[in-house]
Tab-separated table of N, CA and C and ligand atoms in Angstrom:
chain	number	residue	atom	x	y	z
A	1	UNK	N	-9.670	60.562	31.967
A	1	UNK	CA	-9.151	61.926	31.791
A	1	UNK	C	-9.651	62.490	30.468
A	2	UNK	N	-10.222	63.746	30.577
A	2	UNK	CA	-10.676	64.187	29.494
A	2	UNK	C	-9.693	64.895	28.394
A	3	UNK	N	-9.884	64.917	26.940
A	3	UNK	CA	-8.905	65.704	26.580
A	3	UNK	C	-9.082	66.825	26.092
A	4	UNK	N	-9.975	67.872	26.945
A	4	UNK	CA	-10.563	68.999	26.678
A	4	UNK	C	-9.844	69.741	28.111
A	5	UNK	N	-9.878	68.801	29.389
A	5	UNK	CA	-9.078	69.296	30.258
A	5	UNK	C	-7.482	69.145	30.161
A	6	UNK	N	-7.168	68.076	29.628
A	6	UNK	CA	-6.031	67.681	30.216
A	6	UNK	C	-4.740	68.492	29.589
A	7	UNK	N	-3.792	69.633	30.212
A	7	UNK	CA	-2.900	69.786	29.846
A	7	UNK	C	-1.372	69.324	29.669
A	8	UNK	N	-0.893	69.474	28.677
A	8	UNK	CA	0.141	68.703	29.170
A	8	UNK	C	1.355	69.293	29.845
A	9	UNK	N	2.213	68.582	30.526
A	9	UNK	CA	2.789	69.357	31.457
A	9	UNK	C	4.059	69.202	31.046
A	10	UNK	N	5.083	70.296	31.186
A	10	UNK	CA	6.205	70.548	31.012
A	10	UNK	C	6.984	70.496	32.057
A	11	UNK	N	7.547	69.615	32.274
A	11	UNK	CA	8.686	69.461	33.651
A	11	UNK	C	9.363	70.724	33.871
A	12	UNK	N	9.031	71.532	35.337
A	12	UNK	CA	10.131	72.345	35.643
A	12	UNK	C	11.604	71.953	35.573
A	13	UNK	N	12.567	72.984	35.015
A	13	UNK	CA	13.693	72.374	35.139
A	13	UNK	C	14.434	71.708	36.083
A	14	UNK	N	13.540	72.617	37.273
A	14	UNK	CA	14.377	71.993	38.927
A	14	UNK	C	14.061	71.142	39.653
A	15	UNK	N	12.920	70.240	38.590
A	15	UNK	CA	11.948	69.274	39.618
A	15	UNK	C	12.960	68.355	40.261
A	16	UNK	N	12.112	67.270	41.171
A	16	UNK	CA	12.732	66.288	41.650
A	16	UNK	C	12.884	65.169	40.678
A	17	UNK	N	13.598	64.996	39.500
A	17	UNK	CA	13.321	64.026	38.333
A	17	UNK	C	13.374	62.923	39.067
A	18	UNK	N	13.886	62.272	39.882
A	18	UNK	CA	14.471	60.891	40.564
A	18	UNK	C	12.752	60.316	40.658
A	19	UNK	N	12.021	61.494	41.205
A	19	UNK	CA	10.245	60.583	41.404
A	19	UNK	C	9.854	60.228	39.908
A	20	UNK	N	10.072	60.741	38.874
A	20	UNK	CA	9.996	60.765	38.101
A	20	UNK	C	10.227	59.737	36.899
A	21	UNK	N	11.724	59.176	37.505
A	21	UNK	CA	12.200	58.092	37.087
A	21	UNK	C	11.993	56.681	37.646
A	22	UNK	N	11.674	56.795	38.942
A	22	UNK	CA	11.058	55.702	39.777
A	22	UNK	C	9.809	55.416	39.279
A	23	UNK	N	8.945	56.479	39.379
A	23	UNK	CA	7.723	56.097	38.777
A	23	UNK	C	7.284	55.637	37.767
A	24	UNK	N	8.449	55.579	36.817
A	24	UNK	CA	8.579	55.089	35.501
A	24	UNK	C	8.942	53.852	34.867
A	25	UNK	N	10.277	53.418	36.440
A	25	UNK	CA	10.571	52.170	36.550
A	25	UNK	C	9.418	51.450	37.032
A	26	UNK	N	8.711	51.707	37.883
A	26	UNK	CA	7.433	51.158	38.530
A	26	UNK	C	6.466	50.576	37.900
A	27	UNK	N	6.333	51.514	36.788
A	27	UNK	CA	5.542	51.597	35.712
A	27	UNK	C	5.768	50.184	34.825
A	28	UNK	N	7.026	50.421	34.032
A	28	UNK	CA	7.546	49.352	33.561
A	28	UNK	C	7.633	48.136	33.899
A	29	UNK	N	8.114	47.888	35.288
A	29	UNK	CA	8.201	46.662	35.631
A	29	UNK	C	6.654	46.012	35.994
A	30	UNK	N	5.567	46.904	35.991
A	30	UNK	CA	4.549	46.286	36.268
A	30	UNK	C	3.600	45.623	35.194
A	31	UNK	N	4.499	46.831	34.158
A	31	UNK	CA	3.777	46.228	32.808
A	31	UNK	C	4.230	45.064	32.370
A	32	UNK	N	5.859	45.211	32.279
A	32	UNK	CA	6.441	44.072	32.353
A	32	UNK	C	5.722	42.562	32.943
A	33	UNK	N	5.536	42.429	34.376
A	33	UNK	CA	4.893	41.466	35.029
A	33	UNK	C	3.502	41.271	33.909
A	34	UNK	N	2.862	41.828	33.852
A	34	UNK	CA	1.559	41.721	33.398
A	34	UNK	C	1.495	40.986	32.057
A	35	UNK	N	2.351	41.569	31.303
A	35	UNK	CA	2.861	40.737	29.657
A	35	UNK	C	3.659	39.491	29.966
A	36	UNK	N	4.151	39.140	30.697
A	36	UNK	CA	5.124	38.257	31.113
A	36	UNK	C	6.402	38.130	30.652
A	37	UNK	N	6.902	39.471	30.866
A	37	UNK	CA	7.892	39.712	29.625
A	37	UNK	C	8.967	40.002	30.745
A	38	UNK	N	10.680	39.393	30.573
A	38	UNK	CA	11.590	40.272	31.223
A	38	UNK	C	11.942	41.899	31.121
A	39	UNK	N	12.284	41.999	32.421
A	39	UNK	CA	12.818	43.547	32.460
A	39	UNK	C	14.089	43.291	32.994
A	40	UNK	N	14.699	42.539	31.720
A	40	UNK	CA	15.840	42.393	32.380
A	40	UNK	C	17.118	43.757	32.783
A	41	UNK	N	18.297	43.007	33.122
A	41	UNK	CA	19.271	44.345	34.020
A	41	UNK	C	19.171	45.457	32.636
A	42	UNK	N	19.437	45.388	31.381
A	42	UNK	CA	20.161	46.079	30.486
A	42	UNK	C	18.715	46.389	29.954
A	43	UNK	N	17.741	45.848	29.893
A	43	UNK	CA	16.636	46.846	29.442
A	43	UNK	C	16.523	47.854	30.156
A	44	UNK	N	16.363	47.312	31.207
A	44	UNK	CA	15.815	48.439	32.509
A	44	UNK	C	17.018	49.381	32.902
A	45	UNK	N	18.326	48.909	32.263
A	45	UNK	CA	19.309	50.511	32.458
A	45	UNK	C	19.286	51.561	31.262
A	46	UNK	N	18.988	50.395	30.452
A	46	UNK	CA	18.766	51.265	29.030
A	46	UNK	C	17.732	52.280	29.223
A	47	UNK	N	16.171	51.954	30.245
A	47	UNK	CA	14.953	52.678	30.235
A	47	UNK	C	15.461	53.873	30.948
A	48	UNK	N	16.211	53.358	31.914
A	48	UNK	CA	16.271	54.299	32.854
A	48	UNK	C	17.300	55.910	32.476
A	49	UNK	N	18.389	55.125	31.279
A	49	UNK	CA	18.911	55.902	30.381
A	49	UNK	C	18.176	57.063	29.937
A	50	UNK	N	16.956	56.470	29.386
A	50	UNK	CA	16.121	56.946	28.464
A	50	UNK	C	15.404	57.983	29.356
A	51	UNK	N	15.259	57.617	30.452
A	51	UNK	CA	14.791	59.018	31.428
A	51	UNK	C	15.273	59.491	32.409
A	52	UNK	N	16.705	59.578	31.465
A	52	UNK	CA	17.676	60.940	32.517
A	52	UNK	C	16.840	61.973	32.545
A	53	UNK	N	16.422	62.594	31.689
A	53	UNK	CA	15.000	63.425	31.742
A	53	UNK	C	14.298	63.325	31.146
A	54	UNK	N	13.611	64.478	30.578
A	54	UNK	CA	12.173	65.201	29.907
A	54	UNK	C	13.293	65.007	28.161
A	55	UNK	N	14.335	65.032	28.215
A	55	UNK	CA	15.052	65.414	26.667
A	55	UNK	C	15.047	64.641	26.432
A	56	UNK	N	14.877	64.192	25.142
A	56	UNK	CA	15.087	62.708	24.078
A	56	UNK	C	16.510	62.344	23.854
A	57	UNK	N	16.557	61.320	24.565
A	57	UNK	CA	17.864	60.894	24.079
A	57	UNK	C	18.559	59.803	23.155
A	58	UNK	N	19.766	60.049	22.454
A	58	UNK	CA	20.069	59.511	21.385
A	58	UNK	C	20.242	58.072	21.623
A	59	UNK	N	20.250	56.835	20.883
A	59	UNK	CA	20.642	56.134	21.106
A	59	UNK	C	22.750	55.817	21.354
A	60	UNK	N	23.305	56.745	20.583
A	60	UNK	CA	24.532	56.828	21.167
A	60	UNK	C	24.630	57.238	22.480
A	61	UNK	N	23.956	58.387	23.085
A	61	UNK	CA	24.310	58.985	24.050
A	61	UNK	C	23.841	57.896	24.871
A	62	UNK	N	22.601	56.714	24.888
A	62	UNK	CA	23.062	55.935	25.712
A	62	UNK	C	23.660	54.537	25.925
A	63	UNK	N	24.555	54.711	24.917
A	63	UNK	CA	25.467	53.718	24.576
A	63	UNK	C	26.644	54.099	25.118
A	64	UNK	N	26.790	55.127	25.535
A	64	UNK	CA	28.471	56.153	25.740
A	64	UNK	C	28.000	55.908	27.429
A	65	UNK	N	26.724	56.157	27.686
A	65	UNK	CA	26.470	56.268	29.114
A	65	UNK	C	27.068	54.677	29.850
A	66	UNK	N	26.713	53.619	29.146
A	66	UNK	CA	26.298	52.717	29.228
A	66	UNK	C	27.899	51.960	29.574
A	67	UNK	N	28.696	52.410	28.335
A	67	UNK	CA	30.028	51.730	27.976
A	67	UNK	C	30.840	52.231	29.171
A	68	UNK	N	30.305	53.509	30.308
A	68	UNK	CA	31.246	54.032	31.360
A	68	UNK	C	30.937	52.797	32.173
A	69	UNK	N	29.792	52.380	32.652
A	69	UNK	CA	29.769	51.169	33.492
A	69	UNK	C	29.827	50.016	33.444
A	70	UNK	N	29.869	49.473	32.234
A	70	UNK	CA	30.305	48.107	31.818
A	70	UNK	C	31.079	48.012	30.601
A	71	UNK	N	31.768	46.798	30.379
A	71	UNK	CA	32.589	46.710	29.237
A	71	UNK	C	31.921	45.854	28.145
A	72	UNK	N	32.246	46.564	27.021
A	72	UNK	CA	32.025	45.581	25.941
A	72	UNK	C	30.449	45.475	25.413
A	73	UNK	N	29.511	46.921	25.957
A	73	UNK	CA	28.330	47.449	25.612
A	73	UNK	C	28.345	47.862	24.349
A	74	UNK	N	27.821	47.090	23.370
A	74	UNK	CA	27.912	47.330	21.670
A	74	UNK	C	26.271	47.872	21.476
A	75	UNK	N	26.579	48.565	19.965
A	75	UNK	CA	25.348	49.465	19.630
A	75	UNK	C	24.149	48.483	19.093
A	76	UNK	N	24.207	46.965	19.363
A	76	UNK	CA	23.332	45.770	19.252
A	76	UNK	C	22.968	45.836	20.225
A	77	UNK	N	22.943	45.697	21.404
A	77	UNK	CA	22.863	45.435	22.887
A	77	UNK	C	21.673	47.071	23.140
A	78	UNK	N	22.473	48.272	22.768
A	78	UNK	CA	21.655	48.738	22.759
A	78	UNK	C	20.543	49.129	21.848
A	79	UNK	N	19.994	48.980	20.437
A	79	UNK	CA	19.220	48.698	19.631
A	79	UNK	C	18.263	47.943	20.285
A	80	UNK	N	18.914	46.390	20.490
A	80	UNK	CA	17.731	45.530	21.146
A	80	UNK	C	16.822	46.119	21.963
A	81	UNK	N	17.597	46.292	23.008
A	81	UNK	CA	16.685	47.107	24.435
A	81	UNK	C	16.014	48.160	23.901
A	82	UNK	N	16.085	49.239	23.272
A	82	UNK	CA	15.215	50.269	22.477
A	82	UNK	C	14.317	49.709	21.944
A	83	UNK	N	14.174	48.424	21.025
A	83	UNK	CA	13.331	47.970	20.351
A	83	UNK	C	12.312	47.419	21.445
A	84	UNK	N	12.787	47.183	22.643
A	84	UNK	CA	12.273	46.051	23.479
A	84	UNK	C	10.971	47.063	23.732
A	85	UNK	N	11.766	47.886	24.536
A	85	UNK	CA	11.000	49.207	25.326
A	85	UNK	C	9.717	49.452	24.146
A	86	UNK	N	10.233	50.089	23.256
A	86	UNK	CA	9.239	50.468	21.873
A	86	UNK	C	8.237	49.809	21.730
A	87	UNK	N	8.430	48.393	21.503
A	87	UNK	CA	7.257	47.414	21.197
A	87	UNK	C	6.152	47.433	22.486
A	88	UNK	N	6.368	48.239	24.025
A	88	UNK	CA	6.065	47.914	25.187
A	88	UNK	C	5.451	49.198	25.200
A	89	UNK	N	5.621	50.254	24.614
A	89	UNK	CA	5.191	51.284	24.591
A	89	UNK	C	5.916	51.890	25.768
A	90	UNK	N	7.124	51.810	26.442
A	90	UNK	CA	7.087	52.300	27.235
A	90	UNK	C	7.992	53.562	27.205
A	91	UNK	N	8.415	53.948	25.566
A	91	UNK	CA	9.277	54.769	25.216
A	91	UNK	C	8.564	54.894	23.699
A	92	UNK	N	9.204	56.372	23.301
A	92	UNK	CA	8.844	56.876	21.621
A	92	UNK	C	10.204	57.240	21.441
A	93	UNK	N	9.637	56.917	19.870
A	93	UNK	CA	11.119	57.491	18.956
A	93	UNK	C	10.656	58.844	18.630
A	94	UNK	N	11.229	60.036	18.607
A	94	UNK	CA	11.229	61.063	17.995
A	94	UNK	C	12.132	61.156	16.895
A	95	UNK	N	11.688	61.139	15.498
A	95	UNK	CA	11.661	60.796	14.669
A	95	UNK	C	12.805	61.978	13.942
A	96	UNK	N	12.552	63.262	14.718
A	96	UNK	CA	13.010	64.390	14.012
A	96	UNK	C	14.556	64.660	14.897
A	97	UNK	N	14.581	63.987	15.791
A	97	UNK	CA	15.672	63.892	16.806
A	97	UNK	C	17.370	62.893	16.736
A	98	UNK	N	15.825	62.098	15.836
A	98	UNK	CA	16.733	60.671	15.847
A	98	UNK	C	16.771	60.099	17.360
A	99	UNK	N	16.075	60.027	18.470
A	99	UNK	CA	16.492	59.878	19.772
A	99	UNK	C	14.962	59.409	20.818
A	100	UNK	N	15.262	59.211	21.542
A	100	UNK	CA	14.208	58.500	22.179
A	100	UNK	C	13.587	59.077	23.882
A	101	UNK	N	12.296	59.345	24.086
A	101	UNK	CA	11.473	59.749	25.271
A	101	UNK	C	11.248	58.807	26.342
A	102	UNK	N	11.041	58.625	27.106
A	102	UNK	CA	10.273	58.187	27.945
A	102	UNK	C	8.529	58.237	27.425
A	103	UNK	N	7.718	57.201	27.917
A	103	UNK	CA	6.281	57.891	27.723
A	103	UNK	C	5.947	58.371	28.926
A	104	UNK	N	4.684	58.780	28.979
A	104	UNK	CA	4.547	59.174	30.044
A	104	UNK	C	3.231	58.733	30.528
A	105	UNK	N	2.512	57.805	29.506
A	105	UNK	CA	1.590	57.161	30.052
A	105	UNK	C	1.347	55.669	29.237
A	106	UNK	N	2.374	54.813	29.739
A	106	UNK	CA	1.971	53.261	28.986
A	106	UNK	C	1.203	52.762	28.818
A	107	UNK	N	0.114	52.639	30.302
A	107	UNK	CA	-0.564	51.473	30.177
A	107	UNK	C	-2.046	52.286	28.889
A	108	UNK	N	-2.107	53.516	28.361
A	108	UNK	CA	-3.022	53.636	27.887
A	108	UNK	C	-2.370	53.656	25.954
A	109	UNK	N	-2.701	52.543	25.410
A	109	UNK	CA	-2.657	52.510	23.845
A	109	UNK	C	-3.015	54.000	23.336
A	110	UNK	N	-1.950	54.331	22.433
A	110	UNK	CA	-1.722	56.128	21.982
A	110	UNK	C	-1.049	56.017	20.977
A	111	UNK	N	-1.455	57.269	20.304
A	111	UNK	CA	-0.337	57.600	19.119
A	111	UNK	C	-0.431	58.952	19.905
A	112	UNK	N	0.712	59.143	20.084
A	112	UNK	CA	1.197	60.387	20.912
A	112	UNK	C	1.856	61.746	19.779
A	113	UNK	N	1.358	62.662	20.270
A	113	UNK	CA	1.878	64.337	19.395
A	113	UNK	C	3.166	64.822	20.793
A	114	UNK	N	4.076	65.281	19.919
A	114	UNK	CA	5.164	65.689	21.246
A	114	UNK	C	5.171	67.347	20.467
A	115	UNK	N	5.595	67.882	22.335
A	115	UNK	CA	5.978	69.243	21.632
A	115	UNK	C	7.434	69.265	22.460
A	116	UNK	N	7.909	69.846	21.558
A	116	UNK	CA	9.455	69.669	21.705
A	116	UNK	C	9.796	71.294	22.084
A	117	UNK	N	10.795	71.254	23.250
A	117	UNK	CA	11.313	72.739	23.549
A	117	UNK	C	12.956	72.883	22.640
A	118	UNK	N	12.865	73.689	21.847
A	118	UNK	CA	14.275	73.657	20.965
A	118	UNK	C	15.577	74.396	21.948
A	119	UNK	N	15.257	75.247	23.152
A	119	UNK	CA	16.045	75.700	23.729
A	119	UNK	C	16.786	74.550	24.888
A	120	UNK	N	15.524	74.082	25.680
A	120	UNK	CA	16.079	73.299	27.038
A	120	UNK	C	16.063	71.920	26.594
A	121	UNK	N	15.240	71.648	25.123
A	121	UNK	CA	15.106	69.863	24.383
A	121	UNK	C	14.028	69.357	25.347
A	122	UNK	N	13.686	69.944	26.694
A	122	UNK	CA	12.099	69.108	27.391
A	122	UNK	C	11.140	68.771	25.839
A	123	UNK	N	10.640	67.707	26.125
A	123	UNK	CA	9.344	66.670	25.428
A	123	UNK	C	8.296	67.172	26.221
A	124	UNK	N	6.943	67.033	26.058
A	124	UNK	CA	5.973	67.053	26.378
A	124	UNK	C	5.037	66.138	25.748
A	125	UNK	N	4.647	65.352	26.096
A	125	UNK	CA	3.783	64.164	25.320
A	125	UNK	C	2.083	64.618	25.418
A	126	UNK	N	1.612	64.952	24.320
A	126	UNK	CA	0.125	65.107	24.296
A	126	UNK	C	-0.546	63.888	23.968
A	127	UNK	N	-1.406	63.331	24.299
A	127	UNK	CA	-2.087	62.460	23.808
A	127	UNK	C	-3.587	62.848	23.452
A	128	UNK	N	-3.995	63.875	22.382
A	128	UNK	CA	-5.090	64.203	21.814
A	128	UNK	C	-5.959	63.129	21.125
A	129	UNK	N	-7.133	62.555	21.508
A	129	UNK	CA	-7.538	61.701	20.289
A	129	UNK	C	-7.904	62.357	18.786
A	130	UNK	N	-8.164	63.510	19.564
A	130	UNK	CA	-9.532	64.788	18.300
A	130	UNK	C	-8.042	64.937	17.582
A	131	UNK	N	-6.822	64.650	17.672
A	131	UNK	CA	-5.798	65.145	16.698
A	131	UNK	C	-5.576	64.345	15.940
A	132	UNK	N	-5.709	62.954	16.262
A	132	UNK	CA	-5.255	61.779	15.708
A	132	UNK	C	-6.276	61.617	14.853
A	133	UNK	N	-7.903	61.586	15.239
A	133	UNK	CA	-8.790	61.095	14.410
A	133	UNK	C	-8.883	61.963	13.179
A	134	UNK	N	-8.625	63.405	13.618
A	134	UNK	CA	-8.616	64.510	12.387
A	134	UNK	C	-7.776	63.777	11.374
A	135	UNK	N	-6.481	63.607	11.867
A	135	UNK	CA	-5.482	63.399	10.909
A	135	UNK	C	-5.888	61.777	9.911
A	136	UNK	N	-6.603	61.244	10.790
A	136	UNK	CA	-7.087	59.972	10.239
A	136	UNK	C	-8.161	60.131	9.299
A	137	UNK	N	-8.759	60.852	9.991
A	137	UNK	CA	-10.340	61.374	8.600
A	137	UNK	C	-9.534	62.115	7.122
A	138	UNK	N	-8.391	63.180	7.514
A	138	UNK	CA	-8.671	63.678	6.652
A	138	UNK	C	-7.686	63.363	5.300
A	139	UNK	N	-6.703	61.963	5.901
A	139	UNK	CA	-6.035	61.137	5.320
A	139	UNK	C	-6.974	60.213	4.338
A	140	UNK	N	-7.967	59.767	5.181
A	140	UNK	CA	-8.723	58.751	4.399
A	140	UNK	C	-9.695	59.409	3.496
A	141	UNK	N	-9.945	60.718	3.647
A	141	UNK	CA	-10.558	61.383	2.569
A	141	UNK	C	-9.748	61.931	1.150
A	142	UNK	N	-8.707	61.888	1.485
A	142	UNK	CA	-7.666	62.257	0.662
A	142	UNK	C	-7.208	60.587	-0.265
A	143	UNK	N	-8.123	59.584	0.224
A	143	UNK	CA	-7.027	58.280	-0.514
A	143	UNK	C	-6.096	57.668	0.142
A	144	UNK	N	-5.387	58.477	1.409
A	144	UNK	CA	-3.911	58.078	1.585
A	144	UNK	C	-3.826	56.923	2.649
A	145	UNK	N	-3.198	56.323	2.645
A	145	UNK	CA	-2.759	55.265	3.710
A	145	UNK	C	-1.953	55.910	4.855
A	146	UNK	N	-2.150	55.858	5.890
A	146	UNK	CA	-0.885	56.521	7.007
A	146	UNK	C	-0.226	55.063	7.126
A	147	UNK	N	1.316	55.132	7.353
A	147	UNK	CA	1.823	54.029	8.398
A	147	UNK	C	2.761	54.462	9.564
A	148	UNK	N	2.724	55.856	9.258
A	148	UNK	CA	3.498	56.694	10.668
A	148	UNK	C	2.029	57.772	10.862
A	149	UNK	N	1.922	58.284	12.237
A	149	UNK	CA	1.890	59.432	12.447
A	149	UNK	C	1.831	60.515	13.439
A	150	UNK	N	3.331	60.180	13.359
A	150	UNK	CA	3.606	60.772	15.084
A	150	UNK	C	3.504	62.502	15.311
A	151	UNK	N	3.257	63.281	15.460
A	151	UNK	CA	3.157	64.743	15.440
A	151	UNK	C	4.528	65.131	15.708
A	152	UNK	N	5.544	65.798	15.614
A	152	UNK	CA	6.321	66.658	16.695
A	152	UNK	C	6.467	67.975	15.991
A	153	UNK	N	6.101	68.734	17.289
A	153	UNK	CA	5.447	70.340	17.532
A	153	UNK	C	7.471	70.757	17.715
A	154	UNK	N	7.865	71.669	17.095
A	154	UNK	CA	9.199	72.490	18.277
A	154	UNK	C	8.977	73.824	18.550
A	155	UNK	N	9.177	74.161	19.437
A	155	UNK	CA	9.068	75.570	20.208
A	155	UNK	C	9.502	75.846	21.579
A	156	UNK	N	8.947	76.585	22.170
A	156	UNK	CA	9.986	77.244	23.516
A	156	UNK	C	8.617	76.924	24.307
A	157	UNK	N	9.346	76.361	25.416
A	157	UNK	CA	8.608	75.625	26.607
A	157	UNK	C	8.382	76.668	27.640
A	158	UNK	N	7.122	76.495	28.608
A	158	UNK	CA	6.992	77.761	29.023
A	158	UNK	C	7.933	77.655	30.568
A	159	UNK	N	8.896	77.180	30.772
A	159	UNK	CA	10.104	77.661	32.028
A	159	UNK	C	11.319	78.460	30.887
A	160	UNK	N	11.530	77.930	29.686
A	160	UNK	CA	12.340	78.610	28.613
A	160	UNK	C	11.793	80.118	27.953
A	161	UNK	N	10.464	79.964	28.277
A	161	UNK	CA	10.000	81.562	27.818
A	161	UNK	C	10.043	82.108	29.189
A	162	UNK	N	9.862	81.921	30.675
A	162	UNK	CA	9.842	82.625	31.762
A	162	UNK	C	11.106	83.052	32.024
A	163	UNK	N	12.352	82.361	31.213
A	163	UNK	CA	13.523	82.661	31.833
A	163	UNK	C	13.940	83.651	30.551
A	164	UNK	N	13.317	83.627	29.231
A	164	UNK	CA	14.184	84.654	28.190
A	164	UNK	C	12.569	85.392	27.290
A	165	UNK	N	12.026	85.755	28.230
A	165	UNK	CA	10.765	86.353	27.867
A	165	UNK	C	10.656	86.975	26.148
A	166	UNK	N	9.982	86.315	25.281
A	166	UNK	CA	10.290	87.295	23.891
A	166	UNK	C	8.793	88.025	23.562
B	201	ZN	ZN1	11.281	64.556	35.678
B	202	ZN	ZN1	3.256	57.909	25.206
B	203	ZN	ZN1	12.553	74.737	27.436
């Protein structure tokens, strides 16, 4: 996929998310298999947490989700599983959120730019290389060391500008 074509796409609000989330579990568990790594029950509810939708969600919010269906779900239990996912790439931290995405494309190694909708909270995950390498050239011309450098863009998503036109 080129990244001169590739746009990134903003989930309609009314999509069918459920394909969305399947495809994600699919995703996971295959990567899973491949690393030889469990997906066990509480990772994989935690992931699936993580993509109630397109919005980043907090790690409380899915700890609160979590504590309705089982007892005795502590904010360790969920940490771990976040960390799990993270190291797997199969989720980002948004940094400015405090809260966590879905990715939307694992199996390809990324430092991902998000643009964030401040009205509806949809993510959009870009994966530009020409953004990353810029930021890498013009770091290393400057002296500096990066050890983060995640982008996040906020603005109004285009189903949030079709519905309050400015
Ligand atoms: Zn969706
Ligand atoms: Zn990603
Ligand atoms: Zn929006």
């Amino acid at each position: 996929m080129s990244a001169e074509t590739a746009a990134p796409a903003f989930a309609e609000h009314d999509h069918d998310h459920d394909a969305c989330q399947d495809e994600a579990l699919g995703r996971a568990e295959a990567i899973c298999a491949e690393r030889s790594v469990r997906l066990t029950d509480i990772r994989k509810r935690v992931l699936e947490l993580v993509w109630r939708g397109h919005k980043p969600q907090g790690a409380y919010d899915i700890l609160d989700a979590l504590r309705k269906e089982r007892d005795g779900a502590a904010p360790p239990t969920v940490y771990r599983a976040l960390e799990f996912l993270l190291g797997l790439g199969l989720i980002h931290r948004i940094e400015s959120l405090n809260a966590f995405v879905g990715c939307t494309d694992p199996e390809t190694p990324h430092r991902a730019q998000f643009l964030i909708c401040n009205s509806c909270g949809t993510t959009a995950e870009l994966n530009d290389p020409r953004i990353d390498a810029a930021i890498g050239e013009r770091a290393a011309a400057a002296g500096f060391s990066v050890n983060r450098r995640t982008i996040e863009v906020e603005g109004t998503c285009p189903h949030c500008r079709q519905a309050d036109p400015q």
